[in-house]
Short mmCIF file of C-alpha atoms and ligand atoms in Angstrom, two decimals:
data_model
loop_
_atom_site.label_atom_id
_atom_site.label_comp_id
_atom_site.label_asym_id
_atom_site.label_seq_id
_atom_site.Cartn_x
_atom_site.Cartn_y
_atom_site.Cartn_z
CA MET A 1 4.93 59.61 87.60
CA LYS A 2 4.47 62.60 90.03
CA ILE A 3 1.09 64.17 90.13
CA LEU A 4 0.22 67.37 92.17
CA VAL A 5 -3.22 67.32 93.93
CA THR A 6 -4.17 70.66 95.31
CA GLY A 7 -6.67 70.27 98.18
CA GLY A 8 -5.70 66.77 98.45
CA LEU A 9 -6.62 66.32 102.03
CA GLY A 10 -10.26 67.49 101.42
CA PHE A 11 -13.32 65.33 100.74
CA ILE A 12 -12.91 64.51 97.04
CA GLY A 13 -9.29 65.32 96.87
CA SER A 14 -8.40 62.59 99.53
CA HIS A 15 -10.61 59.91 97.73
CA THR A 16 -8.77 60.98 94.44
CA VAL A 17 -5.23 60.54 96.14
CA VAL A 18 -6.32 56.99 97.01
CA ALA A 19 -7.26 56.33 93.49
CA LEU A 20 -4.04 57.64 91.91
CA GLN A 21 -1.86 55.72 94.46
CA GLU A 22 -3.69 52.60 93.82
CA LYS A 23 -2.87 53.08 90.19
CA GLY A 24 0.81 53.45 91.06
CA TYR A 25 1.06 57.35 90.61
CA GLU A 26 3.17 59.22 93.09
CA VAL A 27 1.28 61.91 94.68
CA VAL A 28 2.30 65.35 95.94
CA ILE A 29 -0.50 67.05 98.01
CA ILE A 30 -0.78 70.69 98.59
CA ASP A 31 -3.30 71.98 101.10
CA ASN A 32 -3.49 74.69 103.40
CA LEU A 33 -5.61 72.78 106.12
CA SER A 34 -8.35 75.52 106.02
CA ASN A 35 -11.20 72.94 105.64
CA SER A 36 -9.32 69.62 106.14
CA ASN A 37 -7.24 67.96 108.78
CA LEU A 38 -3.79 66.36 108.79
CA SER A 39 -5.17 63.05 110.00
CA VAL A 40 -6.45 62.56 106.65
CA LEU A 41 -2.82 61.56 105.55
CA ASP A 42 -2.95 58.60 107.80
CA GLY A 43 -6.29 57.47 106.47
CA ILE A 44 -4.78 57.57 102.89
CA THR A 45 -1.80 55.76 104.08
CA LYS A 46 -3.95 53.20 105.83
CA ILE A 47 -5.79 52.47 102.54
CA THR A 48 -3.00 52.45 100.07
CA GLY A 49 -0.05 51.41 102.33
CA ARG A 50 1.89 54.59 101.24
CA LYS A 51 2.22 58.04 102.46
CA PRO A 52 1.67 60.96 99.94
CA ILE A 53 4.23 63.81 99.87
CA PHE A 54 2.58 66.58 101.81
CA GLU A 55 3.25 70.31 101.65
CA GLN A 56 1.15 72.70 103.71
CA LEU A 57 0.87 75.59 101.51
CA ASP A 58 -1.65 78.24 100.64
CA LEU A 59 -1.90 78.77 96.91
CA ARG A 60 -2.52 82.49 97.55
CA ASP A 61 1.00 82.75 98.48
CA LYS A 62 2.76 83.31 95.29
CA PRO A 63 6.35 83.29 96.49
CA ALA A 64 5.84 79.96 98.36
CA LEU A 65 4.16 78.54 95.15
CA VAL A 66 7.05 79.50 93.04
CA ASP A 67 9.21 77.92 95.57
CA PHE A 68 7.26 74.76 95.49
CA PHE A 69 7.58 74.55 91.72
CA ASN A 70 11.25 75.01 92.05
CA ARG A 71 11.64 72.17 94.44
CA TYR A 72 9.27 69.87 92.62
CA ASP A 73 10.40 70.12 88.99
CA ASP A 74 9.17 66.58 87.87
CA ILE A 75 5.36 67.03 88.21
CA LYS A 76 3.54 65.70 85.09
CA GLY A 77 0.03 66.80 85.94
CA ILE A 78 -2.08 68.82 88.19
CA ILE A 79 -5.55 68.01 89.70
CA HIS A 80 -6.85 71.21 91.33
CA PHE A 81 -9.44 70.70 93.97
CA ALA A 82 -8.25 73.41 96.51
CA ALA A 83 -11.17 75.94 96.83
CA SER A 84 -13.79 77.35 99.04
CA LYS A 85 -17.10 75.62 98.45
CA ALA A 86 -19.81 76.85 100.73
CA VAL A 87 -22.52 78.48 98.72
CA GLY A 88 -24.07 80.41 101.61
CA GLU A 89 -20.69 81.82 102.78
CA SER A 90 -19.90 83.00 99.33
CA LEU A 91 -22.83 85.22 99.38
CA GLU A 92 -21.58 86.91 102.64
CA LYS A 93 -17.90 86.81 101.66
CA PRO A 94 -17.74 87.14 97.79
CA LEU A 95 -14.36 88.60 97.65
CA LEU A 96 -12.93 85.82 99.66
CA TYR A 97 -14.29 83.33 97.19
CA TYR A 98 -13.00 85.08 94.20
CA GLU A 99 -9.55 85.34 95.70
CA ASN A 100 -9.52 81.71 97.07
CA ASN A 101 -10.99 80.21 93.87
CA LEU A 102 -9.60 82.41 91.14
CA THR A 103 -6.45 84.17 92.09
CA THR A 104 -5.11 80.69 93.14
CA LEU A 105 -6.06 79.20 89.68
CA ILE A 106 -4.37 81.98 87.86
CA TYR A 107 -1.10 81.59 89.95
CA LEU A 108 -1.23 77.80 89.22
CA LEU A 109 -1.75 78.38 85.69
CA GLN A 110 1.12 80.65 85.42
CA GLN A 111 3.31 78.31 87.28
CA MET A 112 2.37 75.58 84.88
CA GLN A 113 3.42 77.62 81.93
CA GLU A 114 6.68 78.81 83.50
CA LYS A 115 7.49 75.13 84.32
CA THR A 116 6.06 73.53 81.13
CA ILE A 117 3.52 71.39 82.97
CA HIS A 118 0.76 70.60 80.49
CA ASN A 119 -1.76 68.61 81.97
CA PHE A 120 -4.52 70.06 84.24
CA ILE A 121 -7.90 68.85 85.66
CA PHE A 122 -10.30 71.48 87.34
CA SER A 123 -13.08 70.81 89.67
CA SER A 124 -16.17 72.28 88.16
CA SER A 125 -19.74 71.81 89.31
CA CYS A 126 -23.19 71.09 87.82
CA THR A 127 -24.14 74.27 89.47
CA VAL A 128 -22.99 76.06 86.13
CA TYR A 129 -26.20 74.83 84.55
CA GLY A 130 -28.81 76.42 87.07
CA GLU A 131 -32.32 75.35 86.54
CA PRO A 132 -31.87 73.06 83.59
CA GLU A 133 -34.48 73.47 80.53
CA SER A 134 -34.37 69.73 80.01
CA LEU A 135 -33.04 66.49 81.64
CA PRO A 136 -30.82 64.71 81.71
CA ILE A 137 -28.48 67.64 81.33
CA SER A 138 -25.86 67.35 78.74
CA GLU A 139 -22.58 69.31 78.68
CA GLN A 140 -24.06 71.28 75.67
CA ALA A 141 -26.78 72.89 77.97
CA PRO A 142 -26.50 76.60 78.27
CA ILE A 143 -24.60 77.97 81.15
CA LYS A 144 -26.94 79.96 83.29
CA PRO A 145 -26.10 83.21 85.24
CA ALA A 146 -24.63 81.89 88.52
CA LEU A 147 -26.81 82.21 91.56
CA SER A 148 -23.89 82.64 93.97
CA PRO A 149 -20.26 83.98 93.91
CA TYR A 150 -19.23 80.36 94.53
CA GLY A 151 -21.02 79.24 91.37
CA ASN A 152 -19.53 82.10 89.46
CA THR A 153 -16.07 81.23 90.49
CA LYS A 154 -16.68 77.75 88.69
CA GLN A 155 -18.10 79.34 85.64
CA ILE A 156 -15.25 82.05 85.54
CA GLY A 157 -12.62 79.32 86.31
CA GLU A 158 -13.75 77.33 83.36
CA GLU A 159 -13.48 80.45 81.13
CA ILE A 160 -10.05 81.22 82.46
CA ILE A 161 -8.99 77.77 81.59
CA ARG A 162 -10.67 77.78 78.20
CA ASP A 163 -8.89 81.05 77.24
CA THR A 164 -5.57 79.55 78.34
CA ALA A 165 -6.06 76.47 76.26
CA LYS A 166 -6.82 78.73 73.19
CA ALA A 167 -3.73 80.73 73.60
CA TYR A 168 -1.34 77.89 74.39
CA PRO A 169 -1.97 74.79 72.17
CA GLN A 170 0.36 72.74 74.21
CA PHE A 171 -1.64 73.15 77.38
CA ASN A 172 -4.11 70.35 77.93
CA SER A 173 -7.11 70.64 80.41
CA ILE A 174 -10.26 68.97 81.38
CA ALA A 175 -12.99 70.55 83.56
CA LEU A 176 -15.10 67.92 85.56
CA ARG A 177 -18.66 69.08 86.46
CA TYR A 178 -19.41 67.25 89.42
CA PHE A 179 -23.10 66.55 90.38
CA ASN A 180 -23.64 65.87 94.24
CA PRO A 181 -20.73 63.83 95.67
CA ILE A 182 -21.66 61.74 98.74
CA GLY A 183 -20.43 58.71 100.71
CA ALA A 184 -16.99 57.94 101.93
CA HIS A 185 -14.31 55.19 101.33
CA SER A 186 -15.78 51.80 102.27
CA SER A 187 -13.02 51.19 104.73
CA ALA A 188 -14.03 54.25 106.80
CA ALA A 189 -10.53 55.52 106.89
CA ILE A 190 -11.45 58.63 104.91
CA GLY A 191 -14.67 60.59 104.34
CA GLU A 192 -16.16 64.04 104.61
CA LEU A 193 -15.28 66.36 107.51
CA PRO A 194 -17.64 69.29 107.45
CA LEU A 195 -16.90 72.36 109.25
CA GLY A 196 -19.78 73.52 111.68
CA VAL A 197 -23.26 72.85 110.74
CA PRO A 198 -23.51 71.04 107.57
CA GLN A 199 -25.21 72.78 104.63
CA ASN A 200 -25.20 69.80 102.44
CA LEU A 201 -27.91 67.00 102.73
CA ILE A 202 -25.93 63.82 103.33
CA PRO A 203 -23.64 65.14 106.29
CA PHE A 204 -26.81 66.66 107.86
CA VAL A 205 -28.54 63.28 107.54
CA THR A 206 -25.75 61.35 109.08
CA GLN A 207 -25.13 63.81 111.90
CA THR A 208 -28.88 63.74 112.70
CA ALA A 209 -28.79 59.88 112.75
CA ALA A 210 -25.85 60.27 115.13
CA GLY A 211 -27.60 62.62 117.37
CA ILE A 212 -25.26 65.75 116.77
CA ARG A 213 -28.23 67.43 115.07
CA GLU A 214 -31.75 67.23 116.46
CA GLN A 215 -33.78 66.94 113.42
CA LEU A 216 -33.14 67.13 109.65
CA SER A 217 -35.06 69.87 107.79
CA VAL A 218 -36.45 68.75 104.38
CA PHE A 219 -36.39 71.92 102.23
CA GLY A 220 -39.79 71.91 100.51
CA ASP A 221 -42.23 69.12 99.49
CA ASN A 222 -44.16 71.08 96.89
CA TYR A 223 -41.72 70.75 94.11
CA PRO A 224 -43.09 69.39 90.78
CA THR A 225 -41.57 66.15 91.29
CA PRO A 226 -43.11 62.72 91.98
CA ASP A 227 -43.00 62.99 95.83
CA GLY A 228 -42.82 66.76 95.85
CA THR A 229 -39.11 66.81 97.09
CA ALA A 230 -36.20 68.19 95.07
CA ILE A 231 -34.13 65.81 92.84
CA ARG A 232 -30.36 65.61 92.46
CA ASP A 233 -27.63 63.12 90.93
CA TYR A 234 -25.87 61.81 94.02
CA ILE A 235 -22.62 60.19 93.18
CA HIS A 236 -20.39 58.20 95.50
CA VAL A 237 -17.14 60.09 96.01
CA VAL A 238 -15.12 56.76 95.19
CA ASP A 239 -16.70 56.71 91.68
CA LEU A 240 -16.09 60.51 91.34
CA ALA A 241 -12.33 60.06 92.43
CA GLU A 242 -11.83 57.37 89.73
CA SER A 243 -13.27 59.80 87.12
CA HIS A 244 -10.20 61.88 87.72
CA VAL A 245 -7.84 59.15 87.19
CA ALA A 246 -9.64 58.45 83.76
CA ALA A 247 -9.35 62.19 82.93
CA LEU A 248 -5.80 62.25 83.82
CA GLU A 249 -4.99 59.31 81.51
CA ARG A 250 -6.77 60.86 78.86
CA LEU A 251 -4.31 63.84 79.05
CA LEU A 252 -1.15 61.82 79.58
CA ASN A 253 -1.88 59.65 76.54
CA SER A 254 -3.03 62.56 74.30
CA ARG A 255 -6.36 61.19 73.65
CA GLN A 256 -8.09 64.61 73.75
CA LYS A 257 -10.19 65.89 70.79
CA ASP A 258 -9.71 69.45 72.17
CA ASN A 259 -7.12 70.95 74.52
CA PHE A 260 -9.87 71.96 76.83
CA GLU A 261 -12.78 69.54 77.50
CA VAL A 262 -15.67 69.33 79.79
CA PHE A 263 -17.36 66.29 81.21
CA ASN A 264 -20.36 65.69 83.46
CA ILE A 265 -19.56 63.41 86.30
CA GLY A 266 -22.74 62.00 87.87
CA THR A 267 -24.60 58.57 87.86
CA GLY A 268 -27.36 59.57 85.16
CA ARG A 269 -29.94 58.84 87.83
CA GLY A 270 -31.80 61.46 89.89
CA SER A 271 -32.91 60.90 93.56
CA SER A 272 -35.51 63.00 95.64
CA VAL A 273 -34.65 64.03 99.25
CA MET A 274 -37.44 61.63 100.46
CA GLU A 275 -35.72 58.74 98.50
CA ILE A 276 -32.41 59.52 100.20
CA ILE A 277 -34.06 59.45 103.54
CA ASN A 278 -35.91 56.26 103.12
CA THR A 279 -33.02 54.53 101.60
CA PHE A 280 -30.72 55.76 104.46
CA GLU A 281 -33.26 54.30 106.91
CA THR A 282 -33.55 51.05 105.19
CA VAL A 283 -29.84 50.28 104.52
CA ASN A 284 -28.80 51.33 108.02
CA ASP A 285 -31.72 49.97 109.72
CA LEU A 286 -32.69 53.31 111.78
CA LYS A 287 -35.20 56.04 111.75
CA LEU A 288 -34.24 59.64 111.05
CA ASN A 289 -35.97 62.68 112.73
CA TYR A 290 -37.03 64.99 110.01
CA LYS A 291 -39.61 67.53 109.29
CA ILE A 292 -40.64 69.34 106.21
CA VAL A 293 -39.82 73.11 106.17
CA ASP A 294 -40.13 75.82 103.42
CA ARG A 295 -37.88 75.57 100.26
CA ARG A 296 -34.44 76.73 100.44
CA GLU A 297 -33.66 79.82 98.50
CA GLY A 298 -31.63 79.26 95.37
CA ASP A 299 -32.52 75.57 95.13
CA VAL A 300 -33.44 74.28 91.82
CA THR A 301 -36.13 71.53 91.47
CA ALA A 302 -34.34 68.72 89.58
CA VAL A 303 -30.79 68.04 88.17
CA TRP A 304 -29.37 64.91 86.91
CA ALA A 305 -26.43 64.25 84.51
CA ASP A 306 -26.41 62.86 80.87
CA THR A 307 -23.21 60.86 81.41
CA GLY A 308 -22.95 59.65 77.79
CA LEU A 309 -19.82 61.75 76.80
CA ALA A 310 -17.92 60.71 80.04
CA GLU A 311 -18.73 56.96 79.10
CA LYS A 312 -17.87 57.36 75.55
CA GLU A 313 -14.73 59.57 75.94
CA LEU A 314 -13.29 58.85 79.38
CA GLY A 315 -14.36 55.11 79.39
CA TRP A 316 -15.70 55.86 82.88
CA LYS A 317 -19.02 55.11 84.52
CA ALA A 318 -20.12 55.29 88.05
CA ARG A 319 -20.49 51.77 89.33
CA LEU A 320 -21.53 52.19 93.16
CA THR A 321 -25.12 52.61 94.14
CA MET A 322 -26.89 55.02 96.24
CA GLU A 323 -27.34 52.39 98.79
CA ASP A 324 -23.50 51.76 98.88
CA ALA A 325 -22.98 55.57 99.35
CA LEU A 326 -25.48 55.86 102.29
CA ARG A 327 -24.07 52.80 104.03
CA ASP A 328 -20.55 54.11 103.66
CA ALA A 329 -21.45 57.54 104.84
CA TRP A 330 -23.04 56.26 107.91
CA GLN A 331 -20.23 53.99 108.71
CA TRP A 332 -17.90 56.88 108.32
CA GLN A 333 -20.09 59.17 110.60
CA GLN A 334 -20.17 56.45 113.32
CA LYS A 335 -16.34 56.26 113.09
CA ILE A 336 -15.83 59.98 113.66
CA SER A 337 -18.57 60.18 116.25
CA SER A 338 -16.83 57.57 118.35
CA LYS A 339 -13.66 59.45 118.64
C1 WQD B 1 -29.28 68.50 98.09
C2 WQD B 1 -30.72 68.48 98.25
C3 WQD B 1 -31.65 70.66 99.18
C4 WQD B 1 -29.75 70.13 103.05
C5 WQD B 1 -24.73 72.22 96.71
C6 WQD B 1 -24.04 73.32 95.81
C7 WQD B 1 -23.36 72.60 94.63
C8 WQD B 1 -22.29 71.62 95.11
C9 WQD B 1 -22.89 70.56 96.11
C10 WQD B 1 -20.17 71.97 96.23
C11 WQD B 1 -31.40 69.82 98.01
C12 WQD B 1 -31.73 69.39 100.04
C13 WQD B 1 -30.24 70.01 101.84
C14 WQD B 1 -30.86 70.08 104.25
C15 WQD B 1 -32.42 69.42 102.58
N1 WQD B 1 -21.05 72.10 95.43
N2 WQD B 1 -31.57 69.56 101.51
N3 WQD B 1 -32.16 69.61 103.81
O1 WQD B 1 -27.64 72.33 96.92
O2 WQD B 1 -27.61 70.24 95.39
O3 WQD B 1 -25.66 71.52 95.93
O4 WQD B 1 -23.68 71.31 97.15
O5 WQD B 1 -19.28 71.92 96.49
O6 WQD B 1 -22.75 73.60 93.95
O7 WQD B 1 -25.08 74.20 95.29
O8 WQD B 1 -26.64 70.12 97.54
O9 WQD B 1 -26.59 68.72 99.53
O10 WQD B 1 -27.00 71.07 99.85
O11 WQD B 1 -28.77 69.70 98.81
O12 WQD B 1 -33.60 69.06 102.34
O13 WQD B 1 -30.51 70.06 105.37
O14 WQD B 1 -31.07 68.21 99.67
O15 WQD B 1 -32.77 71.43 99.38
O16 WQD B 1 -32.52 69.61 97.31
P1 WQD B 1 -27.02 71.14 96.50
P2 WQD B 1 -27.08 69.94 99.02
#
């Protein structure tokens, strides 16, 4: 069965392609290579023994997209990762973010209607919750005004899909709200390839350990948390990838309770920045150069997921540990640094 994965050469996309191929799905990847690399195809092939079909295409190019769906008329489901994801950049270039993340979503949904493709999975984010009122955070928690255009594209994206689902009962969709994806495939054949100076914690940690960055800045140690540093729910990207297979199978087997559903995808466990640093040092037997600096603007104190709904309805649960993720992230960093 043929599944389209947009952004399939990106960090989460590539791990999901592996998970899909391992389950026997035939994958077609669309990617514009704006934040990814063709070499990822080799990594996927190395792990699964099968090269996915790849089409270099920018989803903003509507005629090219129409042509794509004319050529691939047997796609049974779409997992849509392709998007811009840098929170800081989105504040500087909001229109680019709205175009990249929303115009493309609309074009895809239009093509799905046109070609009667019914199954759609959307990458959403825990960022839609803002600063939570209570923890763990469930899918019922209120959506807070977004702090960045990036966050807003995820909120509006969900609304666009919800409205589409309302208008077209045959359209089946799931939004997965990711918490903080980290790690890499344990083979070190694929992983995260951040462009420029990493904004996210783990790539900054691994690049500091590799000597690419001199020092990690810990953003704030005066949060109301046990050690004063902020808390997040870090999920291994391989677990995250598997949640997409579970969601896809729910769609394909008509197990949905509603034709638009939302699930939190996290571990259900919160870890502080200091816990991450200490665990990274322990599992990899090294010392990290870090210093405490001021808080980063826009950061929330603590977020972790209530994963009960995903467990019950998707039959999916994260199984890898933070130790696994930090070991795999370091292995991957060492591999790309040695090239
Ligand atoms: C994690 C923690 C930082 C870097 C963001 C987006 C979210 C999602 C993932 C993506 C925080 C601290 C970080 C550093 C640090 N979207 N930190 N030093 O902010 O939870 O989520 O990325 O596609 O939408 O908002 O993740 O990895 O940036 O930060 O101390 O150099 O690490 O303050 O507490 P965040 P992050």
